């Protein structure tokens, strides 16, 4: 395939609600993003992916869309959005929007109409089923948020039927079988593209096709009797035709990038979505690394996962690199050491994420080494998964303190706390009361303090991104691991016709002895980027790596 702009791009995931508040209402906004664009330009990113900023009652922080064609007034106006688009483009930064097409909000006009009567012209925009003879739900599917009774079906008095909601009952699933719904979506997508938007991240797109006949799920049955078997809801035959429809009716006419969020995908599954010749998506987000929340992926697993996924590159596909997003713990808390080696391990993770094959996605805040939040009280949490799981487990009789500890570790709020701009009150994020409490570590960890420190994480990211841009091996090079079974280190080369790059990383608090093959040692190497701040550059390939050391070498003969 000919090279496309997004293959060498670095993407920044921006959670607007927590980025920067300009009017003191405690909520980040578009004028705030415009104001901070120079910071992002200095970082060197090529595109921003906005998590949803459409009109929304915020049941799930915007993933419950009430109007796909308007900006939520909390964030600004359509005029602000257009100003942002222009200003970003002026900095060479593209804009990607989040398309949430599996479900809408129950406050969307379509759903308001749909629930009015069985004859409503909008009835079939959603998935309605009659109760079973005994009045119960059409099947045993549970919702992901453990909400209400736990069912994925909600009974609606007006028409005496149930509607489907994989997530909250305030987020009814859309019915992709219905052609007029598909047409509405194509038109809406083209509108954004005609406005100048540069692409989309497609939310949970692998589950827009529903199981035929809605049989009971047989796996992952919860104590309350409902099942949450994601494998029965994703990648159902027919899903490709639906995505191809989006491509044929919208994507193909524009120079854009599309990335699908595909939970439960393996490389074998993903290739059918991202093989360039199929006309579906450009790349996919998988969960094999970031999805293991309870027990983080180890270096050895990481290498095996990266190796398997990089095989897509030779099959006319493309991949996404990321270690965290808005749905999980902070990467430095999860994979690094967020106390003694916070900055050093944050930089190591930057090196890994930005040196692997594919398009790297950063998540807001990792460029200053932001950490997990761990609130003292469940009342400080906002994430519906966290609250739902807490309530469920406590109601099953578990110790509330223990449950709080368990949910705190995986809570999506870890990633969603306000950006720490300075040591001022509320971390300089707002002059009002922030919608979600700031992380108590902000006096130590904030942009201003970081940016001006000797060993700045931000400046490291910015140098690393610039280095990546100057070296084609990061985009074109093959991937070759050394000491693959080692549990402590990640050592690899990226080699293309023009150059070889060697990356050495020690993901542990202990020094790591390493052995590199003779053919690597035979090269003349130059230390290019390292997190061994303030030390003399290495003049020989090391035999031992420092704790959390990450060093990149360029090699020549
Ligand atoms: C995706 C989003 C997540 C949201 C869910 C439902 O997984 O990343 O934040 O809750 O979809 O839209
Ligand atoms: Ca605001």
Coordinates of C-alpha atoms and ligand atoms in Angstrom, one line a residue:
X1 CA 0.0 0.0 0.0
X2 CA 1.3 3.5 -0.7
X3 CA 2.3 5.4 2.4
X4 CA -0.4 7.3 4.1
X5 CA 0.0 10.3 6.5
X6 CA -1.3 8.4 9.5
X7 CA 1.4 5.7 9.3
X8 CA 4.0 8.1 10.5
X9 CA 1.7 10.1 12.8
X10 CA 1.7 10.3 16.6
X11 CA -1.8 10.7 18.0
X12 CA -2.8 12.4 21.2
X13 CA -6.0 11.3 22.9
X14 CA -7.6 14.3 24.5
X15 CA -10.2 14.0 27.3
X16 CA -11.7 17.4 26.9
X17 CA -13.7 17.4 30.1
X18 CA -10.4 17.2 32.1
X19 CA -8.0 19.1 29.9
X20 CA -8.4 22.8 30.6
X21 CA -11.3 24.9 31.8
X22 CA -11.4 28.6 30.7
X23 CA -14.7 29.7 32.2
X24 CA -14.5 28.4 35.8
X25 CA -17.4 25.9 35.6
X26 CA -15.0 23.1 36.5
X27 CA -15.3 21.4 33.1
X28 CA -12.6 21.5 30.4
X29 CA -13.7 23.2 27.2
X30 CA -12.8 23.8 23.6
X31 CA -11.5 27.3 24.2
X32 CA -9.2 25.6 26.7
X33 CA -7.9 23.3 24.0
X34 CA -7.3 26.2 21.7
X35 CA -5.4 28.0 24.4
X36 CA -3.1 25.0 25.0
X37 CA -2.5 24.1 21.3
X38 CA 1.0 25.5 21.4
X39 CA 1.8 23.0 24.2
X40 CA 0.6 20.1 22.0
X41 CA 2.5 21.5 19.0
X42 CA 5.7 21.7 21.1
X43 CA 5.1 18.1 22.2
X44 CA 5.2 17.3 18.5
X45 CA 1.9 15.3 18.0
X46 CA 0.3 15.1 14.6
X47 CA -3.4 14.6 15.5
X48 CA -5.8 14.9 18.4
X49 CA -8.4 12.3 19.0
X50 CA -11.3 13.9 21.0
X51 CA -13.3 11.5 23.1
X52 CA -16.9 12.5 22.5
X53 CA -17.7 16.2 22.8
X54 CA -21.3 16.0 21.3
X55 CA -24.4 17.0 23.2
X56 CA -24.8 14.4 25.9
X57 CA -26.4 14.0 29.4
X58 CA -23.0 12.6 30.4
X59 CA -24.2 9.3 31.8
X60 CA -21.0 7.9 30.5
X61 CA -19.0 11.1 30.0
X62 CA -20.1 11.7 26.4
X63 CA -20.3 8.1 25.2
X64 CA -24.0 8.6 25.5
X65 CA -24.7 10.9 22.6
X66 CA -28.0 12.9 22.4
X67 CA -27.1 14.8 19.2
X68 CA -24.3 13.6 16.9
X69 CA -24.3 16.9 15.1
X70 CA -23.9 19.4 17.9
X71 CA -21.2 20.3 20.4
X72 CA -22.1 19.9 24.0
X73 CA -22.6 23.5 25.4
X74 CA -20.4 22.4 28.4
X75 CA -17.5 22.3 25.9
X76 CA -18.4 25.2 23.7
X77 CA -20.2 25.9 20.5
X78 CA -19.9 24.7 16.9
X79 CA -18.2 28.0 16.2
X80 CA -15.6 27.1 18.9
X81 CA -15.2 23.8 17.3
X82 CA -14.6 25.3 13.8
X83 CA -12.1 27.8 15.4
X84 CA -10.4 24.9 17.0
X85 CA -10.2 22.9 13.7
X86 CA -8.7 25.9 12.0
X87 CA -6.2 26.7 14.7
X88 CA -5.2 23.0 15.0
X89 CA -4.7 22.7 11.3
X90 CA -2.6 25.9 11.5
X91 CA -0.3 24.1 13.8
X92 CA -0.2 21.0 11.5
X93 CA -2.4 19.1 14.0
X94 CA -5.3 17.1 12.6
X95 CA -8.5 16.4 14.4
X96 CA -10.1 13.0 14.9
X97 CA -13.6 12.6 16.3
X98 CA -15.0 9.7 18.3
X99 CA -18.0 8.0 16.6
X100 CA -20.2 6.3 19.0
X101 CA -22.4 4.2 16.8
X102 CA -23.3 1.2 18.8
X103 CA -25.7 3.1 21.0
X104 CA -27.0 6.6 21.6
X105 CA -28.4 8.4 24.6
X106 CA -32.0 7.7 25.6
X107 CA -32.3 11.5 25.3
X108 CA -31.5 11.4 21.6
X109 CA -34.5 12.6 19.6
X110 CA -34.6 9.2 17.7
X111 CA -35.1 7.3 21.0
X112 CA -37.6 9.8 22.3
X113 CA -39.7 9.1 19.1
X114 CA -38.9 5.4 19.1
X115 CA -40.3 4.7 22.5
X116 CA -43.6 6.6 21.8
X117 CA -45.4 3.8 19.9
X118 CA -44.8 0.6 18.1
X119 CA -45.7 2.4 14.8
X120 CA -43.3 5.3 15.3
X121 CA -41.2 5.8 12.1
X122 CA -38.2 5.7 14.5
X123 CA -39.3 2.5 16.3
X124 CA -36.8 0.3 14.4
X125 CA -33.9 2.7 15.0
X126 CA -33.5 0.7 18.3
X127 CA -33.9 -2.9 19.3
X128 CA -37.2 -3.7 20.8
X129 CA -38.4 -7.2 21.9
X130 CA -41.6 -8.4 23.6
X131 CA -41.3 -9.9 27.1
X132 CA -41.2 -13.6 27.6
X133 CA -44.6 -15.3 28.5
X134 CA -43.8 -14.7 32.2
X135 CA -43.0 -11.0 31.6
X136 CA -39.2 -11.4 32.0
X137 CA -36.5 -10.2 29.7
X138 CA -36.1 -11.6 26.2
X139 CA -32.8 -13.3 27.2
X140 CA -30.2 -13.4 30.0
X141 CA -27.9 -10.8 28.7
X142 CA -26.5 -8.5 31.4
X143 CA -25.3 -4.9 30.9
X144 CA -21.6 -4.0 31.2
X145 CA -22.2 -1.4 33.9
X146 CA -23.9 -3.8 36.3
X147 CA -26.6 -1.2 36.4
X148 CA -30.0 -1.6 37.8
X149 CA -31.0 -5.3 38.1
X150 CA -28.1 -6.0 35.8
X151 CA -30.1 -6.9 32.7
X152 CA -29.2 -5.6 29.2
X153 CA -32.9 -5.2 28.6
X154 CA -35.0 -2.4 30.0
X155 CA -38.8 -2.6 30.1
X156 CA -40.6 0.4 28.7
X157 CA -44.1 0.9 30.0
X158 CA -45.5 2.9 27.1
X159 CA -45.4 0.1 24.6
X160 CA -44.9 -2.9 26.9
X161 CA -41.7 -4.0 25.3
X162 CA -38.0 -4.2 26.3
X163 CA -35.2 -2.3 24.6
X164 CA -31.6 -3.5 24.4
X165 CA -28.7 -1.6 26.1
X166 CA -25.3 -3.3 26.4
X167 CA -24.2 -0.3 28.6
X168 CA -26.4 1.9 30.7
X169 CA -30.2 1.8 30.4
X170 CA -29.7 5.4 29.4
X171 CA -27.7 4.2 26.3
X172 CA -30.0 2.1 24.1
X173 CA -28.3 0.1 21.3
X174 CA -28.9 1.2 17.7
X175 CA -30.4 -1.1 15.2
X176 CA -28.0 -1.4 12.3
X177 CA -30.3 -3.8 10.5
X178 CA -32.5 -0.9 9.6
X179 CA -31.5 0.9 6.4
X180 CA -32.9 4.4 7.3
X181 CA -30.8 4.4 10.4
X182 CA -27.7 3.5 8.4
X183 CA -28.5 6.3 5.9
X184 CA -28.8 8.9 8.7
X185 CA -25.4 7.8 10.1
X186 CA -23.7 8.0 6.7
X187 CA -25.0 11.5 6.2
X188 CA -23.9 12.6 9.7
X189 CA -20.4 11.1 9.1
X190 CA -20.1 12.9 5.8
X191 CA -21.1 16.2 7.4
X192 CA -18.2 16.0 9.8
X193 CA -15.8 15.1 7.0
X194 CA -17.0 17.9 4.8
X195 CA -16.4 20.3 7.7
X196 CA -12.7 19.2 7.6
X197 CA -12.4 16.6 10.3
X198 CA -9.5 14.2 9.6
X199 CA -10.8 10.9 10.8
X200 CA -12.5 8.9 13.4
X201 CA -12.1 6.5 16.3
X202 CA -15.0 4.2 16.2
X203 CA -16.3 3.2 19.6
X204 CA -17.0 -0.5 20.3
X205 CA -17.6 -0.9 16.6
X206 CA -17.1 -4.7 16.6
X207 CA -20.4 -5.2 18.4
X208 CA -22.8 -3.2 16.2
X209 CA -24.1 -6.5 14.7
X210 CA -26.2 -8.3 17.2
X211 CA -26.5 -12.0 17.8
X212 CA -29.3 -13.5 15.6
X213 CA -32.4 -14.3 17.7
X214 CA -30.7 -13.3 20.9
X215 CA -30.1 -16.7 22.5
X216 CA -29.2 -16.9 26.2
X217 CA -25.4 -16.4 26.8
X218 CA -23.8 -19.5 28.2
X219 CA -20.6 -18.2 29.6
X220 CA -19.7 -15.6 32.2
X221 CA -22.9 -15.8 34.2
X222 CA -22.8 -13.5 37.2
X223 CA -24.2 -14.2 40.6
X224 CA -27.3 -12.3 39.8
X225 CA -28.0 -14.7 36.9
X226 CA -27.3 -12.3 34.1
X227 CA -24.4 -13.1 31.7
X228 CA -21.8 -10.7 30.3
X229 CA -20.1 -12.7 27.6
X230 CA -18.3 -10.2 25.4
X231 CA -17.1 -12.9 23.1
X232 CA -20.8 -13.6 22.2
X233 CA -21.3 -9.9 21.3
X234 CA -18.3 -9.1 19.2
X235 CA -17.3 -9.9 15.6
X236 CA -20.6 -11.5 14.7
X237 CA -20.9 -12.5 11.1
X238 CA -22.3 -9.6 9.1
X239 CA -20.4 -6.9 11.1
X240 CA -17.9 -6.5 8.2
X241 CA -20.7 -5.6 5.7
X242 CA -21.9 -2.9 8.1
X243 CA -18.4 -1.4 8.4
X244 CA -17.8 -1.7 4.7
X245 CA -21.1 0.3 4.2
X246 CA -19.6 3.2 6.3
X247 CA -16.5 3.0 4.1
X248 CA -18.4 2.9 0.8
X249 CA -20.8 5.7 1.8
X250 CA -18.4 8.0 3.6
X251 CA -14.8 7.2 4.4
X252 CA -13.5 6.3 0.9
X253 CA -14.0 9.8 -0.4
X254 CA -11.7 11.5 2.0
X255 CA -8.0 11.5 3.0
X256 CA -8.7 10.4 6.5
X257 CA -7.7 7.8 9.1
X258 CA -10.2 5.5 10.8
X259 CA -9.4 3.4 13.9
X260 CA -11.8 0.9 15.3
X261 CA -12.1 0.0 19.0
X262 CA -12.3 -3.8 18.7
X263 CA -12.6 -5.5 22.0
X264 CA -11.9 -9.2 22.0
X265 CA -9.8 -9.0 18.8
X266 CA -6.8 -11.1 18.0
X267 CA -4.6 -10.4 15.0
X268 CA -6.5 -13.1 13.1
X269 CA -9.8 -11.4 13.8
X270 CA -8.5 -7.8 13.3
X271 CA -7.0 -8.4 9.9
X272 CA -10.4 -8.7 8.4
X273 CA -11.3 -5.2 9.6
X274 CA -8.0 -3.5 8.7
X275 CA -6.7 -5.3 5.6
X276 CA -6.4 -2.3 3.3
X277 CA -8.0 -4.0 0.3
X278 CA -11.3 -4.8 2.2
X279 CA -12.4 -1.2 2.5
X280 CA -13.3 -1.1 6.2
X281 CA -10.9 0.5 8.7
X282 CA -7.3 1.6 8.7
X283 CA -6.3 0.2 12.1
X284 CA -7.7 -1.2 15.3
X285 CA -7.4 -0.8 19.1
X286 CA -6.9 -4.2 20.8
X287 CA -6.9 -4.9 24.5
X288 CA -4.2 -7.5 24.9
X289 CA -1.9 -5.1 26.7
X290 CA -4.0 -2.3 28.3
X291 CA -6.9 -4.6 28.9
X292 CA -5.3 -6.8 31.5
X293 CA -6.1 -4.5 34.4
X294 CA -6.1 -6.7 37.4
X295 CA -2.6 -8.1 36.7
X296 CA -0.6 -5.9 34.4
X297 CA 1.0 -7.4 31.3
X298 CA 4.6 -8.5 32.0
X299 CA 7.6 -7.6 29.8
X300 CA 7.7 -11.2 28.5
X301 CA 4.0 -11.1 27.6
X302 CA 4.4 -7.7 26.0
X303 CA 7.1 -9.0 23.6
X304 CA 5.0 -11.9 22.6
X305 CA 1.9 -9.7 22.0
X306 CA 3.8 -7.1 20.0
X307 CA 5.4 -9.9 17.9
X308 CA 2.0 -11.4 17.0
X309 CA 0.4 -8.1 16.2
X310 CA 3.2 -6.8 14.1
X311 CA 2.4 -9.6 11.7
X312 CA -0.5 -7.5 10.4
X313 CA 2.0 -5.2 8.8
X314 CA 3.1 -7.8 6.3
X315 CA -0.6 -8.6 5.6
X316 CA -1.5 -5.2 4.3
X317 CA -2.9 -4.1 7.7
X318 CA -1.8 -1.6 10.3
X319 CA -1.7 -1.4 14.1
X320 CA -2.2 1.0 17.0
X321 CA 0.3 1.3 19.8
X322 CA -0.9 2.4 23.2
X323 CA -0.4 1.5 26.8
X324 CA -3.3 3.4 28.4
X325 CA -6.4 5.4 27.5
X326 CA -9.4 7.0 29.2
X327 CA -10.7 3.5 30.2
X328 CA -8.0 2.4 32.7
X329 CA -5.3 3.0 35.1
X330 CA -2.4 5.3 34.4
X331 CA 0.5 3.7 32.6
X332 CA 3.2 4.7 35.0
X333 CA 1.2 3.3 37.9
X334 CA 0.3 0.1 36.0
X335 CA 3.5 -0.8 34.1
X336 CA 6.1 1.5 35.7
X337 CA 7.0 2.6 39.2
X338 CA 5.0 5.7 40.2
X339 CA 7.0 6.5 43.3
X340 CA 10.8 6.2 43.3
X341 CA 11.3 5.8 39.6
X342 CA 8.2 7.8 38.4
X343 CA 9.9 10.0 35.9
X344 CA 12.4 7.4 34.7
X345 CA 9.8 4.7 34.2
X346 CA 7.4 7.2 32.5
X347 CA 10.1 7.8 30.0
X348 CA 10.8 4.2 29.5
X349 CA 7.1 3.6 28.7
X350 CA 7.3 6.5 26.2
X351 CA 10.3 4.8 24.5
X352 CA 8.4 1.5 24.2
X353 CA 5.2 3.1 22.9
X354 CA 6.9 5.3 20.4
X355 CA 9.4 2.7 19.1
X356 CA 7.1 -0.2 18.3
X357 CA 5.6 -0.7 14.9
X358 CA 2.4 1.0 14.1
X359 CA 0.8 4.4 15.0
X360 CA 1.4 5.4 18.6
X361 CA -1.4 6.9 20.6
X362 CA -0.5 8.9 23.7
X363 CA -3.1 9.6 26.4
X364 CA -3.3 13.1 28.0
X365 CA -1.2 13.5 31.1
X366 CA 1.3 10.6 30.4
X367 CA 3.6 13.2 29.0
X368 CA 4.1 14.7 32.5
X369 CA 4.0 11.3 34.2
X370 CA 0.5 11.6 35.8
X371 CA -0.4 8.7 38.2
X372 CA -3.4 6.8 39.5
X373 CA -5.6 8.7 41.8
X374 CA -6.9 6.4 44.6
X375 CA -9.6 8.5 46.3
X376 CA -10.4 7.9 49.9
X377 CA -14.1 7.5 49.4
X378 CA -16.4 5.8 46.8
X379 CA -18.3 9.1 46.7
X380 CA -15.4 10.8 44.9
X381 CA -15.7 8.3 42.0
X382 CA -17.7 9.1 38.9
X383 CA -17.0 6.1 36.5
X384 CA -20.2 4.0 36.1
X385 CA -18.2 0.8 35.9
X386 CA -16.5 1.6 39.2
X387 CA -19.7 2.6 41.0
X388 CA -21.7 -0.4 39.5
X389 CA -19.1 -2.9 40.5
X390 CA -18.7 -1.4 44.0
X391 CA -22.5 -1.5 44.7
X392 CA -22.8 -5.0 43.3
X393 CA -19.9 -6.5 45.4
X394 CA -20.9 -4.7 48.6
X395 CA -24.5 -5.9 48.1
X396 CA -23.1 -9.5 47.8
X397 CA -21.7 -9.0 51.3
X398 CA -18.0 -8.2 50.5
X399 CA -16.1 -5.9 52.8
X400 CA -16.6 -2.3 51.5
X401 CA -13.0 -1.3 52.3
X402 CA -11.6 -4.2 50.4
X403 CA -14.0 -3.5 47.4
X404 CA -13.0 0.1 47.4
X405 CA -9.3 -0.9 47.1
X406 CA -10.0 -3.3 44.3
X407 CA -12.1 -0.9 42.3
X408 CA -9.6 1.9 42.9
X409 CA -6.9 0.1 41.1
X410 CA -8.8 -0.5 37.9
X411 CA -11.1 2.5 38.0
X412 CA -11.4 4.5 34.8
X413 CA -11.3 7.7 36.8
X414 CA -7.5 7.1 37.3
X415 CA -7.1 8.4 33.7
X416 CA -9.8 11.0 33.9
X417 CA -8.7 13.3 36.7
X418 CA -8.1 16.9 35.6
X419 CA -4.9 17.7 33.9
X420 CA -2.3 19.0 36.3
X421 CA -1.1 22.2 34.8
X422 CA 0.5 23.8 37.8
X423 CA 1.0 23.8 41.6
X424 CA -1.8 26.3 42.0
X425 CA -5.2 25.4 43.5
X426 CA -6.9 22.6 41.6
X427 CA -3.7 22.1 39.7
X428 CA -4.4 25.2 37.7
X429 CA -7.1 23.2 35.7
X430 CA -10.0 25.4 36.8
X431 CA -10.7 28.4 39.0
X432 CA -14.0 26.8 40.0
X433 CA -14.8 23.3 41.4
X434 CA -13.5 20.6 39.2
X435 CA -16.1 18.0 38.0
X436 CA -13.8 15.3 39.3
X437 CA -11.4 15.8 42.1
X438 CA -7.8 16.5 41.1
X439 CA -5.1 14.0 42.0
X440 CA -3.6 14.9 45.4
X441 CA -0.1 14.6 44.0
X442 CA -0.5 17.7 41.8
X443 CA 1.9 19.9 43.8
X444 CA 4.7 17.5 42.8
X445 CA 3.4 16.3 39.5
X446 CA 2.3 19.1 37.1
X447 CA 3.1 20.5 33.7
X448 CA 4.9 23.7 35.0
X449 CA 7.1 21.9 37.5
X450 CA 7.9 19.2 35.0
X451 CA 8.5 21.4 32.0
X452 CA 11.1 23.4 34.0
X453 CA 12.9 20.5 35.7
X454 CA 16.2 19.1 34.6
X455 CA 14.8 15.7 34.0
X456 CA 11.5 16.8 32.5
X457 CA 9.2 14.0 31.2
X458 CA 7.5 16.4 28.8
X459 CA 10.7 17.5 27.1
X460 CA 11.8 13.9 26.9
X461 CA 8.6 13.0 25.0
X462 CA 9.1 16.0 22.7
X463 CA 12.7 15.0 21.9
X464 CA 11.7 11.4 21.4
X465 CA 8.9 12.3 19.0
X466 CA 11.2 14.5 17.0
X467 CA 13.8 11.7 16.9
X468 CA 11.1 9.3 15.7
X469 CA 10.2 11.6 12.9
X470 CA 13.8 11.9 11.7
X471 CA 14.2 8.1 11.6
X472 CA 12.2 6.1 9.0
X473 CA 13.0 2.8 10.8
X474 CA 10.4 3.5 13.3
X475 CA 7.7 3.5 10.6
X476 CA 9.2 1.1 8.0
X477 CA 11.5 -1.1 10.0
X478 CA 10.9 -4.7 10.9
X479 CA 10.8 -5.7 14.5
X480 CA 13.3 -8.1 16.1
X481 CA 13.4 -9.0 19.8
X482 CA 16.4 -10.2 21.8
X483 CA 16.1 -12.2 25.1
X484 CA 12.5 -12.7 24.3
X485 CA 11.8 -14.9 27.3
X486 CA 13.4 -12.5 29.8
X487 CA 11.0 -11.2 32.3
X488 CA 12.9 -8.0 33.1
X489 CA 13.8 -6.4 29.8
X490 CA 12.5 -5.4 26.4
X491 CA 15.3 -5.4 23.9
X492 CA 14.7 -5.0 20.2
X493 CA 15.8 -3.6 16.9
X494 CA 13.9 -1.8 14.1
X495 CA 15.6 -2.3 10.8
X496 CA 14.8 -0.8 7.4
X497 CA 16.9 -0.5 4.2
X498 CA 18.4 2.8 5.4
X499 CA 19.2 2.2 9.0
X500 CA 18.9 0.0 12.2
X501 CA 17.8 1.3 15.5
X502 CA 18.4 -0.6 18.7
X503 CA 16.2 -0.1 21.8
X504 CA 17.2 -1.4 25.3
X505 CA 14.8 -1.1 28.2
X506 CA 14.9 -2.5 31.7
X507 CA 11.3 -2.7 33.1
X508 CA 12.3 -3.3 36.7
X509 CA 13.6 -1.7 39.9
X510 CA 16.8 -3.9 39.7
X511 CA 19.8 -3.7 37.4
X512 CA 19.4 -6.0 34.4
X513 CA 22.3 -8.0 32.9
X514 CA 21.8 -8.4 29.2
X515 CA 23.4 -10.4 26.4
X516 CA 23.1 -9.2 22.9
X517 CA 23.9 -11.4 19.8
X518 CA 27.3 -11.0 18.1
X519 CA 25.7 -9.6 14.9
X520 CA 24.3 -6.7 17.0
X521 CA 27.6 -6.1 18.8
X522 CA 29.4 -6.0 15.4
X523 CA 27.9 -2.6 14.6
X524 CA 29.2 0.8 15.4
X525 CA 26.6 2.4 17.5
X526 CA 25.7 5.8 18.7
X527 CA 23.6 6.6 21.8
X528 CA 20.7 8.7 20.5
X529 CA 18.1 9.0 23.3
X530 CA 18.3 7.9 26.9
X531 CA 16.6 8.4 30.2
X532 CA 19.9 8.2 32.1
X533 CA 19.6 11.9 32.7
X534 CA 22.8 13.9 33.4
X535 CA 25.2 10.9 32.8
X536 CA 27.9 10.6 30.2
X537 CA 26.7 9.0 27.0
X538 CA 27.5 5.3 26.8
X539 CA 30.4 4.6 24.5
X540 CA 29.9 0.8 24.5
X541 CA 26.8 -1.3 24.4
X542 CA 26.0 -2.0 28.0
X543 CA 26.2 -5.4 29.7
X544 CA 23.9 -4.2 32.5
X545 CA 21.0 -1.8 32.3
X546 CA 20.2 0.5 35.1
X547 CA 16.8 0.1 36.8
X548 CA 14.1 1.5 34.4
X549 CA 16.8 2.5 31.9
X550 CA 15.6 3.0 28.3
X551 CA 18.3 3.8 25.7
X552 CA 18.0 4.1 22.0
X553 CA 21.0 3.6 19.8
X554 CA 21.5 4.1 16.1
X555 CA 23.6 1.5 14.4
X556 CA 25.8 1.6 11.3
X557 CA 28.6 -0.6 9.9
Ligands
LIG1 C1 -15.8 2.4 24.8 C2 -15.3 3.7 25.4 C3 -15.8 3.7 26.9 C4 -17.3 3.7 26.9 C5 -17.8 2.5 26.0 C6 -19.3 2.7 25.7 O1 -15.2 1.3 25.4 O2 -13.9 3.7 25.4 O3 -15.3 4.8 27.5 O4 -17.8 3.5 28.2 O5 -17.2 2.4 24.8 O6 -19.5 3.7 24.8
LIG2 CA1 -15.5 25.1 31.1

